[in-house]
PDB file of C-alpha atoms and ligand atoms in Angstrom:
ATOM      1  CA  MET P   1       0.000   0.000   0.000  1.00  0.00           C
ATOM      2  CA  ALA P   2       1.338   3.428  -0.890  1.00  0.00           C
ATOM      3  CA  PHE P   3       1.234   6.040   1.825  1.00  0.00           C
ATOM      4  CA  PHE P   4       1.601   9.771   1.598  1.00  0.00           C
ATOM      5  CA  THR P   5       4.154  11.951   3.316  1.00  0.00           C
ATOM      6  CA  SER P   6       3.194  12.834   6.865  1.00  0.00           C
ATOM      7  CA  ALA P   7       4.025  16.515   7.497  1.00  0.00           C
ATOM      8  CA  THR P   8       5.410  15.610  10.909  1.00  0.00           C
ATOM      9  CA  GLN P   9       7.565  12.697   9.687  1.00  0.00           C
ATOM     10  CA  ALA P  10       9.069  14.255   6.561  1.00  0.00           C
ATOM     11  CA  ILE P  11       8.750  17.465   4.551  1.00  0.00           C
ATOM     12  CA  PRO P  12       6.033  17.262   1.901  1.00  0.00           C
ATOM     13  CA  THR P  13       6.576  19.080  -1.410  1.00  0.00           C
ATOM     14  CA  SER P  14       4.360  22.126  -1.833  1.00  0.00           C
ATOM     15  CA  LEU P  15       3.196  22.937  -5.316  1.00  0.00           C
ATOM     16  CA  GLU P  16       1.634  26.095  -6.831  1.00  0.00           C
ATOM     17  CA  VAL P  17      -1.682  24.327  -7.112  1.00  0.00           C
ATOM     18  CA  PRO P  18      -2.860  22.730  -3.874  1.00  0.00           C
ATOM     19  CA  LYS P  19      -3.088  18.981  -4.374  1.00  0.00           C
ATOM     20  CA  HIS P  20      -5.762  18.595  -1.725  1.00  0.00           C
ATOM     21  CA  ILE P  21      -8.333  21.199  -0.660  1.00  0.00           C
ATOM     22  CA  ALA P  22     -10.613  20.586   2.344  1.00  0.00           C
ATOM     23  CA  VAL P  23     -13.661  22.800   2.830  1.00  0.00           C
ATOM     24  CA  ILE P  24     -16.098  23.579   5.642  1.00  0.00           C
ATOM     25  CA  MET P  25     -19.140  24.760   3.728  1.00  0.00           C
ATOM     26  CA  ASP P  26     -20.705  27.072   6.298  1.00  0.00           C
ATOM     27  CA  GLY P  27     -23.258  29.874   6.168  1.00  0.00           C
ATOM     28  CA  ASN P  28     -26.236  28.314   4.355  1.00  0.00           C
ATOM     29  CA  GLY P  29     -28.674  29.148   7.150  1.00  0.00           C
ATOM     30  CA  ARG P  30     -27.575  32.771   7.377  1.00  0.00           C
ATOM     31  CA  TRP P  31     -27.677  33.150   3.599  1.00  0.00           C
ATOM     32  CA  ALA P  32     -31.339  32.074   3.663  1.00  0.00           C
ATOM     33  CA  ARG P  33     -32.328  34.131   6.726  1.00  0.00           C
ATOM     34  CA  LYS P  34     -30.927  37.269   5.083  1.00  0.00           C
ATOM     35  CA  ARG P  35     -33.451  36.689   2.327  1.00  0.00           C
ATOM     36  CA  PHE P  36     -36.292  35.872   4.751  1.00  0.00           C
ATOM     37  CA  LEU P  37     -36.236  32.285   3.510  1.00  0.00           C
ATOM     38  CA  PRO P  38     -36.240  29.116   5.619  1.00  0.00           C
ATOM     39  CA  ARG P  39     -32.759  27.747   6.440  1.00  0.00           C
ATOM     40  CA  ILE P  40     -33.339  24.784   4.174  1.00  0.00           C
ATOM     41  CA  ALA P  41     -33.474  27.093   1.145  1.00  0.00           C
ATOM     42  CA  GLY P  42     -29.842  27.903   1.931  1.00  0.00           C
ATOM     43  CA  HIS P  43     -28.908  24.214   1.999  1.00  0.00           C
ATOM     44  CA  LYS P  44     -30.588  23.694  -1.360  1.00  0.00           C
ATOM     45  CA  ARG P  45     -28.685  26.593  -2.834  1.00  0.00           C
ATOM     46  CA  GLY P  46     -25.483  25.262  -1.252  1.00  0.00           C
ATOM     47  CA  VAL P  47     -25.661  22.137  -3.418  1.00  0.00           C
ATOM     48  CA  GLU P  48     -25.282  24.358  -6.479  1.00  0.00           C
ATOM     49  CA  THR P  49     -22.129  25.852  -5.009  1.00  0.00           C
ATOM     50  CA  VAL P  50     -20.751  22.329  -4.566  1.00  0.00           C
ATOM     51  CA  ARG P  51     -21.369  21.618  -8.234  1.00  0.00           C
ATOM     52  CA  ASP P  52     -19.523  24.803  -9.217  1.00  0.00           C
ATOM     53  CA  LEU P  53     -16.619  24.210  -6.842  1.00  0.00           C
ATOM     54  CA  VAL P  54     -16.056  20.751  -8.318  1.00  0.00           C
ATOM     55  CA  LYS P  55     -15.712  22.435 -11.727  1.00  0.00           C
ATOM     56  CA  TYR P  56     -13.236  25.038 -10.453  1.00  0.00           C
ATOM     57  CA  CYS P  57     -11.143  22.274  -8.902  1.00  0.00           C
ATOM     58  CA  VAL P  58     -11.166  20.130 -12.034  1.00  0.00           C
ATOM     59  CA  ASN P  59     -10.117  23.164 -14.113  1.00  0.00           C
ATOM     60  CA  LEU P  60      -7.303  24.013 -11.731  1.00  0.00           C
ATOM     61  CA  LYS P  61      -6.182  20.339 -11.660  1.00  0.00           C
ATOM     62  CA  VAL P  62      -6.658  19.947  -7.932  1.00  0.00           C
ATOM     63  CA  GLU P  63      -6.402  16.208  -7.238  1.00  0.00           C
ATOM     64  CA  TYR P  64      -8.437  15.852  -4.036  1.00  0.00           C
ATOM     65  CA  LEU P  65     -11.409  17.885  -2.837  1.00  0.00           C
ATOM     66  CA  THR P  66     -12.898  17.092   0.565  1.00  0.00           C
ATOM     67  CA  LEU P  67     -16.177  18.676   1.667  1.00  0.00           C
ATOM     68  CA  PHE P  68     -17.671  18.744   5.162  1.00  0.00           C
ATOM     69  CA  ALA P  69     -21.366  18.125   4.554  1.00  0.00           C
ATOM     70  CA  PHE P  70     -22.640  16.995   7.964  1.00  0.00           C
ATOM     71  CA  SER P  71     -20.737  16.823  11.220  1.00  0.00           C
ATOM     72  CA  SER P  72     -21.155  14.292  14.009  1.00  0.00           C
ATOM     73  CA  GLU P  73     -22.558  17.226  16.042  1.00  0.00           C
ATOM     74  CA  ASN P  74     -25.095  18.323  13.404  1.00  0.00           C
ATOM     75  CA  TRP P  75     -27.554  15.704  14.766  1.00  0.00           C
ATOM     76  CA  ARG P  76     -28.154  18.268  17.518  1.00  0.00           C
ATOM     77  CA  ARG P  77     -30.084  20.438  15.049  1.00  0.00           C
ATOM     78  CA  PRO P  78     -33.897  20.478  14.936  1.00  0.00           C
ATOM     79  CA  ALA P  79     -35.212  17.130  13.680  1.00  0.00           C
ATOM     80  CA  ASP P  80     -36.861  18.626  10.600  1.00  0.00           C
ATOM     81  CA  GLU P  81     -33.621  20.277   9.475  1.00  0.00           C
ATOM     82  CA  VAL P  82     -31.691  17.018   9.992  1.00  0.00           C
ATOM     83  CA  SER P  83     -34.190  15.029   7.967  1.00  0.00           C
ATOM     84  CA  PHE P  84     -34.192  17.673   5.221  1.00  0.00           C
ATOM     85  CA  LEU P  85     -30.400  17.486   5.051  1.00  0.00           C
ATOM     86  CA  MET P  86     -30.523  13.676   4.811  1.00  0.00           C
ATOM     87  CA  SER P  87     -33.030  13.735   1.979  1.00  0.00           C
ATOM     88  CA  LEU P  88     -31.110  16.494   0.196  1.00  0.00           C
ATOM     89  CA  PHE P  89     -28.013  14.369   0.461  1.00  0.00           C
ATOM     90  CA  MET P  90     -29.822  11.372  -0.995  1.00  0.00           C
ATOM     91  CA  GLN P  91     -31.304  13.467  -3.810  1.00  0.00           C
ATOM     92  CA  ALA P  92     -27.982  15.092  -4.664  1.00  0.00           C
ATOM     93  CA  LEU P  93     -26.257  11.694  -4.807  1.00  0.00           C
ATOM     94  CA  LYS P  94     -28.948  10.260  -7.077  1.00  0.00           C
ATOM     95  CA  ARG P  95     -28.967  13.290  -9.323  1.00  0.00           C
ATOM     96  CA  GLU P  96     -25.266  13.999  -9.598  1.00  0.00           C
ATOM     97  CA  VAL P  97     -23.499  10.658  -9.577  1.00  0.00           C
ATOM     98  CA  ALA P  98     -23.889   9.943 -13.305  1.00  0.00           C
ATOM     99  CA  LYS P  99     -22.421  13.327 -14.175  1.00  0.00           C
ATOM    100  CA  LEU P 100     -19.552  12.853 -11.740  1.00  0.00           C
ATOM    101  CA  HIS P 101     -18.859   9.492 -13.343  1.00  0.00           C
ATOM    102  CA  GLN P 102     -18.884  10.995 -16.847  1.00  0.00           C
ATOM    103  CA  ASN P 103     -16.312  13.474 -15.656  1.00  0.00           C
ATOM    104  CA  ASN P 104     -14.021  10.707 -14.368  1.00  0.00           C
ATOM    105  CA  ILE P 105     -14.538  11.836 -10.743  1.00  0.00           C
ATOM    106  CA  LYS P 106     -14.115   9.332  -7.941  1.00  0.00           C
ATOM    107  CA  LEU P 107     -16.586   9.790  -5.100  1.00  0.00           C
ATOM    108  CA  ILE P 108     -15.811   8.620  -1.568  1.00  0.00           C
ATOM    109  CA  MET P 109     -17.823   9.149   1.613  1.00  0.00           C
ATOM    110  CA  ILE P 110     -16.034   9.471   4.899  1.00  0.00           C
ATOM    111  CA  GLY P 111     -17.716   9.319   8.287  1.00  0.00           C
ATOM    112  CA  ASP P 112     -19.731   6.930  10.414  1.00  0.00           C
ATOM    113  CA  ARG P 113     -22.460   5.504   8.159  1.00  0.00           C
ATOM    114  CA  SER P 114     -24.080   3.392  10.850  1.00  0.00           C
ATOM    115  CA  ARG P 115     -26.570   6.117  11.744  1.00  0.00           C
ATOM    116  CA  PHE P 116     -27.904   6.569   8.199  1.00  0.00           C
ATOM    117  CA  ASP P 117     -30.910   4.638   6.962  1.00  0.00           C
ATOM    118  CA  ALA P 118     -30.459   1.588   4.785  1.00  0.00           C
ATOM    119  CA  GLU P 119     -31.598   3.337   1.619  1.00  0.00           C
ATOM    120  CA  LEU P 120     -29.002   6.096   2.003  1.00  0.00           C
ATOM    121  CA  ILE P 121     -26.242   3.604   2.805  1.00  0.00           C
ATOM    122  CA  ALA P 122     -27.135   1.622  -0.332  1.00  0.00           C
ATOM    123  CA  GLN P 123     -27.059   4.802  -2.449  1.00  0.00           C
ATOM    124  CA  ILE P 124     -23.653   5.762  -1.012  1.00  0.00           C
ATOM    125  CA  GLU P 125     -22.252   2.300  -1.726  1.00  0.00           C
ATOM    126  CA  ALA P 126     -23.626   2.259  -5.274  1.00  0.00           C
ATOM    127  CA  SER P 127     -22.185   5.726  -5.990  1.00  0.00           C
ATOM    128  CA  GLU P 128     -18.780   4.767  -4.669  1.00  0.00           C
ATOM    129  CA  LEU P 129     -18.758   1.537  -6.624  1.00  0.00           C
ATOM    130  CA  LEU P 130     -19.793   3.204  -9.876  1.00  0.00           C
ATOM    131  CA  THR P 131     -16.979   5.766  -9.657  1.00  0.00           C
ATOM    132  CA  SER P 132     -14.350   3.594  -7.976  1.00  0.00           C
ATOM    133  CA  LYS P 133     -12.171   3.101 -11.057  1.00  0.00           C
ATOM    134  CA  ASN P 134     -12.157   6.763 -12.070  1.00  0.00           C
ATOM    135  CA  THR P 135      -8.797   8.472 -12.212  1.00  0.00           C
ATOM    136  CA  GLY P 136      -9.719  12.174 -12.118  1.00  0.00           C
ATOM    137  CA  LEU P 137     -10.571  14.356  -9.121  1.00  0.00           C
ATOM    138  CA  VAL P 138     -11.117  12.424  -5.884  1.00  0.00           C
ATOM    139  CA  LEU P 139     -14.181  14.004  -4.291  1.00  0.00           C
ATOM    140  CA  SER P 140     -14.621  13.061  -0.643  1.00  0.00           C
ATOM    141  CA  ILE P 141     -17.784  13.968   1.212  1.00  0.00           C
ATOM    142  CA  ALA P 142     -17.595  13.959   4.997  1.00  0.00           C
ATOM    143  CA  ALA P 143     -20.997  13.017   6.384  1.00  0.00           C
ATOM    144  CA  ASN P 144     -21.575  12.148  10.029  1.00  0.00           C
ATOM    145  CA  TYR P 145     -17.873  12.782  10.255  1.00  0.00           C
ATOM    146  CA  GLY P 146     -15.977  13.977  13.301  1.00  0.00           C
ATOM    147  CA  GLY P 147     -12.222  14.323  13.660  1.00  0.00           C
ATOM    148  CA  ARG P 148     -12.280  12.718  17.107  1.00  0.00           C
ATOM    149  CA  TRP P 149     -14.395   9.833  15.844  1.00  0.00           C
ATOM    150  CA  ASP P 150     -11.875   9.319  13.047  1.00  0.00           C
ATOM    151  CA  ILE P 151      -8.855   9.184  15.354  1.00  0.00           C
ATOM    152  CA  LEU P 152     -10.614   6.860  17.795  1.00  0.00           C
ATOM    153  CA  GLN P 153     -11.883   4.419  15.161  1.00  0.00           C
ATOM    154  CA  ALA P 154      -8.356   4.295  13.729  1.00  0.00           C
ATOM    155  CA  VAL P 155      -6.821   3.664  17.172  1.00  0.00           C
ATOM    156  CA  ASN P 156      -9.263   0.836  17.776  1.00  0.00           C
ATOM    157  CA  LYS P 157      -8.536  -0.801  14.416  1.00  0.00           C
ATOM    158  CA  MET P 158      -4.789  -0.404  14.891  1.00  0.00           C
ATOM    159  CA  GLN P 159      -4.977  -1.976  18.315  1.00  0.00           C
ATOM    160  CA  LEU P 160      -6.987  -4.939  17.020  1.00  0.00           C
ATOM    161  CA  ALA P 161      -4.580  -5.459  14.116  1.00  0.00           C
ATOM    162  CA  ALA P 162      -1.396  -5.251  16.168  1.00  0.00           C
ATOM    163  CA  PRO P 163      -2.132  -5.909  19.850  1.00  0.00           C
ATOM    164  CA  HIS P 164       1.446  -7.086  20.402  1.00  0.00           C
ATOM    165  CA  LEU P 165       2.712  -3.552  19.621  1.00  0.00           C
ATOM    166  CA  ALA P 166       0.737  -1.860  22.416  1.00  0.00           C
ATOM    167  CA  GLY P 167       2.923   0.835  23.937  1.00  0.00           C
ATOM    168  CA  LEU P 168       5.058   1.060  20.777  1.00  0.00           C
ATOM    169  CA  TYR P 169       2.609   2.495  18.236  1.00  0.00           C
ATOM    170  CA  ASN P 170       3.847   5.267  15.970  1.00  0.00           C
ATOM    171  CA  GLU P 171       2.262   7.356  13.190  1.00  0.00           C
ATOM    172  CA  ASP P 172       2.908   4.722  10.543  1.00  0.00           C
ATOM    173  CA  HIS P 173       0.864   2.226  12.508  1.00  0.00           C
ATOM    174  CA  LEU P 174      -2.091   4.568  12.891  1.00  0.00           C
ATOM    175  CA  THR P 175      -2.433   6.470   9.614  1.00  0.00           C
ATOM    176  CA  PRO P 176      -3.473   3.501   7.420  1.00  0.00           C
ATOM    177  CA  TYR P 177      -6.667   3.298   9.504  1.00  0.00           C
ATOM    178  CA  LEU P 178      -7.680   6.949   9.305  1.00  0.00           C
ATOM    179  CA  ALA P 179     -10.692   7.652   7.105  1.00  0.00           C
ATOM    180  CA  MET P 180      -8.581   9.529   4.519  1.00  0.00           C
ATOM    181  CA  SER P 181      -5.603   7.164   4.300  1.00  0.00           C
ATOM    182  CA  TYR P 182      -6.077   7.198   0.504  1.00  0.00           C
ATOM    183  CA  ALA P 183      -5.258  10.913   0.232  1.00  0.00           C
ATOM    184  CA  PRO P 184      -2.341  13.210   1.021  1.00  0.00           C
ATOM    185  CA  GLU P 185      -2.858  15.612   3.928  1.00  0.00           C
ATOM    186  CA  PRO P 186      -4.775  18.731   2.825  1.00  0.00           C
ATOM    187  CA  ASP P 187      -2.644  21.639   1.574  1.00  0.00           C
ATOM    188  CA  LEU P 188      -5.415  24.204   1.838  1.00  0.00           C
ATOM    189  CA  PHE P 189      -8.370  24.385   4.234  1.00  0.00           C
ATOM    190  CA  ILE P 190     -11.180  26.805   3.435  1.00  0.00           C
ATOM    191  CA  ARG P 191     -14.005  27.756   5.796  1.00  0.00           C
ATOM    192  CA  THR P 192     -16.742  30.015   4.533  1.00  0.00           C
ATOM    193  CA  GLY P 193     -19.319  31.779   6.714  1.00  0.00           C
ATOM    194  CA  GLY P 194     -17.000  33.793   8.953  1.00  0.00           C
ATOM    195  CA  GLU P 195     -16.413  31.421  11.889  1.00  0.00           C
ATOM    196  CA  LYS P 196     -12.795  30.766  12.738  1.00  0.00           C
ATOM    197  CA  ARG P 197     -12.863  27.238  14.003  1.00  0.00           C
ATOM    198  CA  ILE P 198     -12.297  23.672  12.845  1.00  0.00           C
ATOM    199  CA  SER P 199     -15.597  22.297  14.271  1.00  0.00           C
ATOM    200  CA  ASN P 200     -14.205  18.770  14.673  1.00  0.00           C
ATOM    201  CA  PHE P 201     -13.301  18.391  10.969  1.00  0.00           C
ATOM    202  CA  LEU P 202     -10.066  16.638   9.967  1.00  0.00           C
ATOM    203  CA  LEU P 203      -8.154  17.095  13.235  1.00  0.00           C
ATOM    204  CA  TRP P 204      -5.239  14.775  12.552  1.00  0.00           C
ATOM    205  CA  GLN P 205      -4.876  15.572   8.857  1.00  0.00           C
ATOM    206  CA  LEU P 206      -4.875  19.385   9.227  1.00  0.00           C
ATOM    207  CA  ALA P 207      -1.673  19.454  11.309  1.00  0.00           C
ATOM    208  CA  TYR P 208       0.260  21.524   8.709  1.00  0.00           C
ATOM    209  CA  THR P 209      -2.529  22.615   6.372  1.00  0.00           C
ATOM    210  CA  GLU P 210      -2.732  26.301   5.405  1.00  0.00           C
ATOM    211  CA  LEU P 211      -5.954  27.696   6.887  1.00  0.00           C
ATOM    212  CA  TYR P 212      -8.117  30.204   5.011  1.00  0.00           C
ATOM    213  CA  PHE P 213     -11.234  31.783   6.475  1.00  0.00           C
ATOM    214  CA  THR P 214     -13.667  33.973   4.582  1.00  0.00           C
ATOM    215  CA  ASP P 215     -16.846  35.802   5.599  1.00  0.00           C
ATOM    216  CA  THR P 216     -18.450  34.840   2.275  1.00  0.00           C
ATOM    217  CA  LEU P 217     -21.458  32.615   2.955  1.00  0.00           C
ATOM    218  CA  TRP P 218     -21.335  29.199   1.281  1.00  0.00           C
ATOM    219  CA  PRO P 219     -24.059  29.851  -1.350  1.00  0.00           C
ATOM    220  CA  ASP P 220     -22.114  32.977  -2.431  1.00  0.00           C
ATOM    221  CA  PHE P 221     -18.756  31.203  -2.750  1.00  0.00           C
ATOM    222  CA  ASN P 222     -18.103  31.679  -6.486  1.00  0.00           C
ATOM    223  CA  GLN P 223     -15.112  31.448  -8.821  1.00  0.00           C
ATOM    224  CA  GLU P 224     -13.797  34.803  -7.657  1.00  0.00           C
ATOM    225  CA  ALA P 225     -14.006  33.804  -3.987  1.00  0.00           C
ATOM    226  CA  PHE P 226     -12.285  30.506  -4.798  1.00  0.00           C
ATOM    227  CA  ASN P 227      -9.491  32.301  -6.683  1.00  0.00           C
ATOM    228  CA  LEU P 228      -8.917  34.525  -3.638  1.00  0.00           C
ATOM    229  CA  ALA P 229      -8.498  31.461  -1.436  1.00  0.00           C
ATOM    230  CA  VAL P 230      -6.042  29.850  -3.852  1.00  0.00           C
ATOM    231  CA  SER P 231      -4.007  33.015  -4.285  1.00  0.00           C
ATOM    232  CA  SER P 232      -3.832  33.456  -0.516  1.00  0.00           C
ATOM    233  CA  TYR P 233      -2.471  29.898  -0.342  1.00  0.00           C
ATOM    234  CA  GLN P 234       0.104  30.653  -3.035  1.00  0.00           C
ATOM    235  CA  LYS P 235       1.493  33.515  -0.957  1.00  0.00           C
ATOM    236  CA  ARG P 236       2.086  31.367   2.126  1.00  0.00           C
ATOM    237  CA  GLU P 237       5.513  30.188   3.146  1.00  0.00           C
ATOM    238  CA  ARG P 238       5.137  26.563   4.170  1.00  0.00           C
ATOM    239  CA  ARG P 239       8.003  26.050   6.578  1.00  0.00           C
ATOM    240  CA  PHE P 240       6.970  22.796   8.288  1.00  0.00           C
ATOM    241  CA  GLY P 241       8.991  23.806  11.320  1.00  0.00           C
ATOM    242  CA  ARG P 242      12.051  25.140   9.483  1.00  0.00           C
ATOM    243  CA  THR P 243      13.262  28.744   9.202  1.00  0.00           C
ATOM    244  CA  SER P 244      12.732  31.085   6.263  1.00  0.00           C
ATOM    245  CA  GLU P 245      16.498  31.117   5.682  1.00  0.00           C
ATOM    246  CA  GLN P 246      16.560  27.366   5.278  1.00  0.00           C
ATOM    247  CA  LEU P 247      13.834  27.610   2.650  1.00  0.00           C
ATOM    248  CA  SER P 248      15.636  30.253   0.600  1.00  0.00           C
ATOM    249  CA  GLU P 249      18.914  28.303   0.777  1.00  0.00           C
ATOM    250  CA  GLN P 250      17.059  25.273  -0.501  1.00  0.00           C
ATOM    251  CA  SER P 251      15.593  27.147  -3.467  1.00  0.00           C
ATOM    252  CA  THR P 252      19.034  28.590  -4.354  1.00  0.00           C
ATOM    253  CA  ASP P 253      20.453  25.042  -4.270  1.00  0.00           C
ATOM    254  CA  ALA P 254      17.683  23.840  -6.532  1.00  0.00           C
ATOM    255  CA  LYS P 255      18.376  26.648  -9.038  1.00  0.00           C
ATOM    256  CA  THR P 256      22.122  25.922  -9.010  1.00  0.00           C
ATOM    257  CA  ASP P 257      21.428  22.240  -9.608  1.00  0.00           C
ATOM    258  CA  ALA P 258      19.167  23.106 -12.533  1.00  0.00           C
ATOM    259  CA  ASN P 259      21.922  25.196 -14.154  1.00  0.00           C
ATOM    260  CA  LYS P 260      24.563  22.456 -13.906  1.00  0.00           C
TER     261      LYS P 260
HETATM  262  C1  IPE H   1     -23.592  24.746   6.786  1.00  0.00           C
HETATM  263  O1  IPE H   1     -24.458  25.816   6.910  1.00  0.00           O
HETATM  264  C2  IPE H   1     -24.303  23.481   6.371  1.00  0.00           C
HETATM  265  C3  IPE H   1     -24.344  22.432   7.402  1.00  0.00           C
HETATM  266  C4  IPE H   1     -23.811  22.480   8.571  1.00  0.00           C
HETATM  267  C5  IPE H   1     -25.063  21.234   7.035  1.00  0.00           C
HETATM  268  P1  IPE H   1     -25.201  26.106   8.270  1.00  0.00           P
HETATM  269  O2  IPE H   1     -26.503  25.405   8.261  1.00  0.00           O
HETATM  270  O3  IPE H   1     -24.338  25.808   9.425  1.00  0.00           O
HETATM  271  O4  IPE H   1     -25.442  27.670   8.142  1.00  0.00           O
HETATM  272  P2  IPE H   1     -25.313  28.762   9.284  1.00  0.00           P
HETATM  273  O5  IPE H   1     -23.956  28.600   9.907  1.00  0.00           O
HETATM  274  O6  IPE H   1     -26.416  28.483  10.257  1.00  0.00           O
HETATM  275  O7  IPE H   1     -25.472  30.039   8.565  1.00  0.00           O
HETATM  276  C1  IPE H   2     -19.580  22.769  10.428  1.00  0.00           C
HETATM  277  O1  IPE H   2     -20.559  23.762  10.395  1.00  0.00           O
HETATM  278  C2  IPE H   2     -20.086  21.516   9.821  1.00  0.00           C
HETATM  279  C3  IPE H   2     -20.422  21.570   8.411  1.00  0.00           C
HETATM  280  C4  IPE H   2     -20.252  22.550   7.565  1.00  0.00           C
HETATM  281  C5  IPE H   2     -20.965  20.357   7.907  1.00  0.00           C
HETATM  282  P1  IPE H   2     -21.456  24.087  11.670  1.00  0.00           P
HETATM  283  O2  IPE H   2     -22.263  25.270  11.283  1.00  0.00           O
HETATM  284  O3  IPE H   2     -22.168  22.885  12.124  1.00  0.00           O
HETATM  285  O4  IPE H   2     -20.358  24.475  12.755  1.00  0.00           O
HETATM  286  P2  IPE H   2     -20.499  25.215  14.155  1.00  0.00           P
HETATM  287  O5  IPE H   2     -21.582  24.532  14.895  1.00  0.00           O
HETATM  288  O6  IPE H   2     -20.862  26.643  13.863  1.00  0.00           O
HETATM  289  O7  IPE H   2     -19.141  25.106  14.775  1.00  0.00           O
HETATM  290 MG1   MG H   3     -23.003  26.897  10.502  1.00  0.00          MG
END
């Protein structure tokens, strides 16, 4: 099995275009309330933004896009909003999967599925299976996902697989069991809607991710807003613990090597 560079074990290469973007799509409710509409109108509109964002990412040649659709804490919302979100999710899967497949996109759901009803689980499985051989953008949807849940389920699996190593576990033992073991750690994290928090999203995987927060509400997150996020990322200096001087020495070395 091929594993990706852990930012704490080695220094990952940073490219102009982020390889993996992870997004907290927040602000649907406020978008709707501003228009005197019910919150669910904002969620409906938010699905359109997802469709557009997938296009921007494909055009930019981003390899992995991960979207937080429903957190393990979102069950605390009013029952009618939760059931609307579940049916919207089901509808969106049914409606969009053929188009995703045509576009060579691989769809993967991360999160604890056990709380979803059988029909939704079957739809998720069918969508994943249909797109499983695709080689384009890997689109991951986090639903009933929580960063703490992810770490704990991985610890439990690791412990079952290698009980004799108890007390000696390291990162390499754990990471194959994390929900996103198939993807590199995110380069860029975007949260719309103005809040500056992680809300139990990818806790382990975001260790060295560049964080970008915008007040733009999710339904308003358009190409221009996306470009701003990417250009902010491109201006960052990703040091991974090193000094600025070390980075500039390294780039001089690289240039000298290229001229040899
Ligand atoms: C994000 O929008 C969508 C989900 C959490 C499902 P919100 O519904 O959180 O919108 P606000 O934050 O209330 O505006
Ligand atoms: C985070 O948004 C979860 C999703 C976007 C799915 P929330 O709106 O639920 O986050 P909090 O409650 O404001 O932290
Ligand atoms: Mg919110």
